[in-house]
Amino acid sequence: MIQMDLEQRQSSRFLRPFLVTSNEDESFLAPFNGFDVNLTGLSFWVEDADFFLPEQQISLRIKNTETDEVYCLESVEVVHQRAEGERFLCGCHIVQVTSAQLLSHYRIVMTDEKTALVSMADSKLSEFDFIEDGSSLSTDQADFQEASMALNLAVSQLKSSRSWGHVLLQDIQDTIDSAQGTQIDIEALKLVLSRFSEYYDHMSDMTIALGMLAKLLAHTPEQPEDKSSWKTLISDFETRFLTEQQQIAYDFMHQGMTADDALKIAEEYMAQTPGSL
């Protein structure tokens, strides 16, 4: 990942009260004051620019001073340090997290409904990903049943959209064949390629979203308070990244419908409901 990618933060930043220290400083004896956070990063104040260097990989211990929750981030990359008076603002990108770390960091960012709406509006799918190693699996069979429904829906949606992909591929073939040894119409070819690219991106996003939903469900934490927060995270994720048809179909599947039937009925429902996309 190049430097510019890291500096272009994906979701909105929010000022939050928190402390930052090295992973070894378990008692926060020499903490830095936090400044702002988003789902993929954080920044904090340092007195000396030599404390951290751009592109340096560090491990941090974070304390949410509103709740006293403490968590570690083992894989953080320093993006920049900016002088502000006699201090330096150290901006960092979170490279990877476990499910527990994702939840703890999510709780610092999403303190209220308004914040959640603003942050989720420009968030990306990748911000909700986490590594499986070190992430506990759910102990509730119901979570795996829901994860299975999400995966079944992804498979059904891919199957139902495959015919449209074949149509677009045929358009490309027809455009090439129409040349019949003469010069190919570049603009026409660009148009059909653009349509296929849009189709591919759309299908990829929808499939990844359902796969990510299944992953989130399968790693639902066991403790009641954590489980409640995780369910809120999942709800935010569904609202932001699942299409209207996916959300309606997923609801129908909870009523006992198969994924194929749920998709068909969701499509019919949207066609009959004013304001549906």
Coordinates of C-alpha atoms in Angstrom, one line a residue:
M1 CA 0.0 0.0 0.0
I2 CA 1.5 3.3 -1.0
Q3 CA 1.8 6.3 1.2
M4 CA -1.0 8.3 -0.4
D5 CA -3.4 5.4 0.2
L6 CA -2.7 5.5 3.9
E7 CA -3.1 9.2 4.2
Q8 CA -6.4 9.3 2.4
R9 CA -8.5 8.2 5.4
Q10 CA -11.5 6.2 4.4
S11 CA -14.1 7.2 7.0
S12 CA -14.8 10.4 8.9
R13 CA -12.5 11.3 11.8
F14 CA -13.9 12.2 15.3
L15 CA -12.3 13.8 18.3
R16 CA -12.3 11.3 21.2
P17 CA -10.8 11.2 24.7
F18 CA -8.3 8.3 24.8
L19 CA -4.7 7.5 25.8
V20 CA -2.0 5.8 23.8
T21 CA 1.1 4.0 25.0
S22 CA 3.4 1.2 23.9
N23 CA 2.1 -2.3 24.1
E24 CA 4.5 -3.0 27.0
D25 CA 3.3 -0.1 29.2
E26 CA 0.3 -2.0 30.7
S27 CA -0.2 0.6 33.5
F28 CA -0.1 3.6 31.1
L29 CA 2.8 5.2 33.1
A30 CA 3.9 7.3 30.2
P31 CA 0.9 7.7 27.8
F32 CA 0.3 10.0 24.9
N33 CA -2.9 12.0 24.6
G34 CA -5.2 10.8 21.8
F35 CA -6.5 13.3 19.3
D36 CA -8.9 11.7 16.8
V37 CA -10.0 8.3 15.5
N38 CA -11.8 6.6 12.6
L39 CA -12.4 3.0 11.8
T40 CA -9.0 2.4 10.3
G41 CA -6.8 4.8 12.1
L42 CA -6.0 7.2 15.0
S43 CA -3.7 10.1 15.8
F44 CA -2.1 11.2 19.1
W45 CA 0.2 13.9 20.4
V46 CA 3.9 13.4 20.9
E47 CA 6.5 15.8 22.3
D48 CA 9.4 14.6 20.2
A49 CA 9.3 13.7 16.5
D50 CA 11.9 11.0 17.0
F51 CA 9.5 8.9 19.1
F52 CA 8.0 7.4 15.9
L53 CA 9.0 7.6 12.2
P54 CA 6.8 7.5 9.1
E55 CA 6.3 3.9 7.7
Q56 CA 7.4 2.5 11.1
Q57 CA 5.3 -0.5 12.2
I58 CA 4.4 -0.3 15.9
S59 CA 2.2 -2.0 18.5
L60 CA 0.0 0.3 20.7
R61 CA -2.1 0.0 23.8
I62 CA -5.2 2.2 23.8
K63 CA -7.4 3.3 26.7
N64 CA -10.8 4.7 26.2
T65 CA -11.0 7.2 29.0
E66 CA -14.8 7.4 28.9
T67 CA -15.3 3.7 29.6
D68 CA -11.8 2.7 30.8
E69 CA -11.7 -0.1 28.2
V70 CA -8.2 -1.0 27.3
Y71 CA -7.2 -2.9 24.1
C72 CA -4.1 -3.5 22.0
L73 CA -3.3 -2.9 18.4
E74 CA -0.4 -5.0 17.3
S75 CA -0.2 -3.9 13.7
V76 CA -0.2 -0.1 13.3
E77 CA 1.8 1.9 10.7
V78 CA 2.9 5.5 11.3
V79 CA 1.7 7.6 8.3
H80 CA 2.9 11.1 9.2
Q81 CA 3.9 13.4 11.9
R82 CA 2.8 17.1 11.7
A83 CA 4.2 19.9 13.8
E84 CA 1.6 21.8 15.8
G85 CA 3.4 24.4 18.0
E86 CA 5.8 22.6 20.2
R87 CA 4.0 19.2 19.7
F88 CA 3.7 16.7 16.9
L89 CA 0.5 15.0 15.8
C90 CA 1.3 11.4 15.0
G91 CA -1.1 9.9 12.5
C92 CA -1.4 6.1 12.2
H93 CA -3.1 3.6 10.0
I94 CA -4.4 0.3 11.6
V95 CA -3.0 -2.4 9.3
Q96 CA -4.9 -5.3 10.7
V97 CA -7.0 -6.3 13.7
T98 CA -8.7 -9.2 15.4
S99 CA -12.4 -9.3 15.9
A100 CA -12.0 -8.2 19.5
Q101 CA -9.8 -5.3 18.6
L102 CA -12.2 -4.2 15.8
L103 CA -15.0 -4.1 18.3
S104 CA -13.0 -2.1 20.9
H105 CA -11.9 0.4 18.3
Y106 CA -15.5 0.6 16.9
R107 CA -16.7 1.5 20.4
I108 CA -14.4 4.4 20.6
V109 CA -15.5 5.8 17.2
M110 CA -19.2 5.0 17.3
T111 CA -20.3 6.7 20.5
D112 CA -23.8 7.7 19.3
E113 CA -26.3 7.3 16.5
K114 CA -25.3 10.6 14.7
T115 CA -21.6 9.6 14.7
A116 CA -22.5 6.2 13.3
L117 CA -24.5 7.7 10.5
V118 CA -21.7 10.1 9.5
S119 CA -19.0 7.6 9.8
M120 CA -20.8 4.8 8.0
A121 CA -21.8 7.1 5.1
D122 CA -18.2 7.1 3.7
S123 CA -16.9 3.9 5.2
K124 CA -15.5 1.0 3.0
L125 CA -16.0 -2.7 3.2
S126 CA -12.3 -3.3 4.0
E127 CA -12.7 -1.3 7.3
F128 CA -14.8 -4.1 8.7
D129 CA -12.4 -6.9 7.9
F130 CA -10.2 -8.6 10.5
I131 CA -7.8 -11.5 10.7
E132 CA -9.2 -14.9 11.8
D133 CA -6.0 -15.8 13.8
G134 CA -6.7 -14.7 17.4
S135 CA -10.4 -14.0 16.7
S136 CA -12.7 -16.2 18.7
L137 CA -15.5 -18.0 17.0
S138 CA -19.1 -17.7 18.2
T139 CA -20.4 -20.3 20.7
D140 CA -24.0 -19.7 19.6
Q141 CA -25.3 -22.0 16.9
A142 CA -27.8 -19.3 15.9
D143 CA -24.9 -17.1 14.7
F144 CA -23.7 -19.8 12.4
Q145 CA -27.2 -20.4 11.1
E146 CA -27.4 -16.7 10.2
A147 CA -23.9 -16.8 8.6
S148 CA -25.1 -19.8 6.5
M149 CA -28.1 -17.8 5.3
A150 CA -25.8 -14.9 4.2
L151 CA -23.6 -17.3 2.3
N152 CA -26.6 -19.0 0.7
L153 CA -27.9 -15.6 -0.4
A154 CA -24.5 -14.8 -1.9
V155 CA -24.6 -18.0 -4.0
S156 CA -28.2 -17.5 -5.1
Q157 CA -27.4 -13.9 -6.1
L158 CA -24.4 -14.9 -8.1
K159 CA -26.4 -17.6 -9.9
S160 CA -29.3 -15.2 -10.7
S161 CA -26.9 -12.6 -12.1
R162 CA -24.8 -14.9 -14.2
S163 CA -27.2 -14.7 -17.2
W164 CA -26.7 -10.9 -17.2
G165 CA -23.0 -11.4 -17.3
H166 CA -23.3 -13.7 -20.2
V167 CA -25.3 -11.0 -22.1
L168 CA -22.6 -8.5 -21.5
L169 CA -19.9 -10.9 -22.7
Q170 CA -22.0 -11.6 -25.8
D171 CA -22.2 -7.9 -26.4
I172 CA -18.4 -7.7 -26.4
Q173 CA -18.1 -10.7 -28.7
D174 CA -20.7 -9.2 -31.1
T175 CA -18.8 -5.9 -31.2
I176 CA -15.6 -7.7 -32.1
D177 CA -17.3 -9.9 -34.7
S178 CA -19.0 -6.9 -36.3
A179 CA -15.7 -5.6 -37.4
Q180 CA -15.3 -8.5 -39.9
G181 CA -11.8 -7.7 -40.7
T182 CA -12.2 -4.0 -40.7
Q183 CA -11.2 -1.6 -38.0
I184 CA -13.0 -2.2 -34.7
D185 CA -15.2 0.6 -33.4
I186 CA -13.2 1.6 -30.3
E187 CA -15.9 3.7 -28.8
A188 CA -18.4 0.9 -29.0
L189 CA -15.9 -1.5 -27.5
K190 CA -15.1 0.9 -24.7
L191 CA -18.9 1.2 -23.9
V192 CA -19.5 -2.6 -23.6
L193 CA -16.3 -3.1 -21.6
S194 CA -17.4 -0.3 -19.3
R195 CA -20.8 -1.9 -18.8
F196 CA -19.1 -5.3 -18.1
S197 CA -16.7 -3.6 -15.6
E198 CA -19.7 -2.0 -13.8
Y199 CA -21.4 -5.3 -13.7
Y200 CA -18.3 -7.0 -12.3
D201 CA -17.7 -4.4 -9.7
H202 CA -21.3 -4.5 -8.6
M203 CA -21.4 -8.3 -8.3
S204 CA -18.1 -8.3 -6.5
D205 CA -19.2 -5.7 -3.9
M206 CA -22.5 -7.6 -3.3
T207 CA -20.8 -10.9 -2.9
I208 CA -18.0 -9.6 -0.7
A209 CA -20.6 -7.8 1.5
L210 CA -22.5 -11.0 2.1
G211 CA -19.3 -12.9 2.7
M212 CA -18.1 -10.3 5.2
L213 CA -21.5 -10.4 6.9
A214 CA -21.1 -14.2 7.4
K215 CA -17.6 -13.7 8.8
L216 CA -18.9 -11.1 11.3
L217 CA -21.7 -13.3 12.4
A218 CA -19.4 -16.4 12.8
H219 CA -17.1 -14.4 15.1
T220 CA -19.8 -12.9 17.4
P221 CA -18.4 -12.6 20.9
E222 CA -19.8 -14.5 23.8
Q223 CA -20.0 -11.9 26.6
P224 CA -23.5 -10.2 26.6
E225 CA -22.2 -6.6 26.5
D226 CA -19.7 -7.4 23.7
K227 CA -22.3 -9.4 21.9
S228 CA -24.8 -6.5 22.0
S229 CA -22.1 -4.1 20.7
W230 CA -21.2 -6.5 18.0
K231 CA -24.8 -6.9 16.9
T232 CA -24.9 -3.1 16.6
L233 CA -21.8 -3.2 14.4
I234 CA -23.4 -5.8 12.2
S235 CA -26.6 -3.8 11.9
D236 CA -24.5 -0.7 10.8
F237 CA -22.7 -2.9 8.3
E238 CA -25.9 -4.4 6.8
T239 CA -27.5 -0.9 6.4
R240 CA -24.4 0.5 4.7
F241 CA -23.2 -2.3 2.5
L242 CA -26.2 -4.6 1.7
T243 CA -28.4 -3.5 -1.2
E244 CA -32.1 -3.0 -0.6
Q245 CA -32.8 -6.3 -2.3
Q246 CA -30.3 -8.1 -0.2
Q247 CA -31.7 -6.7 3.0
I248 CA -35.3 -7.6 2.1
A249 CA -34.3 -11.1 0.9
Y250 CA -32.3 -11.7 4.1
D251 CA -35.4 -10.7 6.1
F252 CA -37.5 -13.2 4.1
M253 CA -35.0 -15.9 4.7
H254 CA -35.4 -15.4 8.5
Q255 CA -39.1 -16.3 7.9
G256 CA -38.1 -19.7 6.5
M257 CA -37.8 -18.9 2.7
T258 CA -35.0 -20.3 0.6
A259 CA -32.4 -17.9 -0.8
D260 CA -33.7 -18.3 -4.3
D261 CA -37.3 -17.6 -3.3
A262 CA -36.4 -14.7 -1.1
L263 CA -34.5 -13.0 -3.9
K264 CA -37.4 -13.4 -6.3
I265 CA -40.0 -12.1 -3.8
A266 CA -37.7 -9.2 -2.8
E267 CA -37.4 -8.2 -6.4
E268 CA -41.2 -8.3 -6.8
Y269 CA -41.7 -6.4 -3.6
M270 CA -39.3 -3.6 -4.7
A271 CA -41.0 -3.3 -8.1
Q272 CA -44.4 -2.8 -6.3
T273 CA -43.1 -0.4 -3.6
P274 CA -42.7 3.3 -4.5
G275 CA -39.3 4.7 -3.6
S276 CA -37.5 1.3 -3.8
L277 CA -34.4 1.2 -5.9

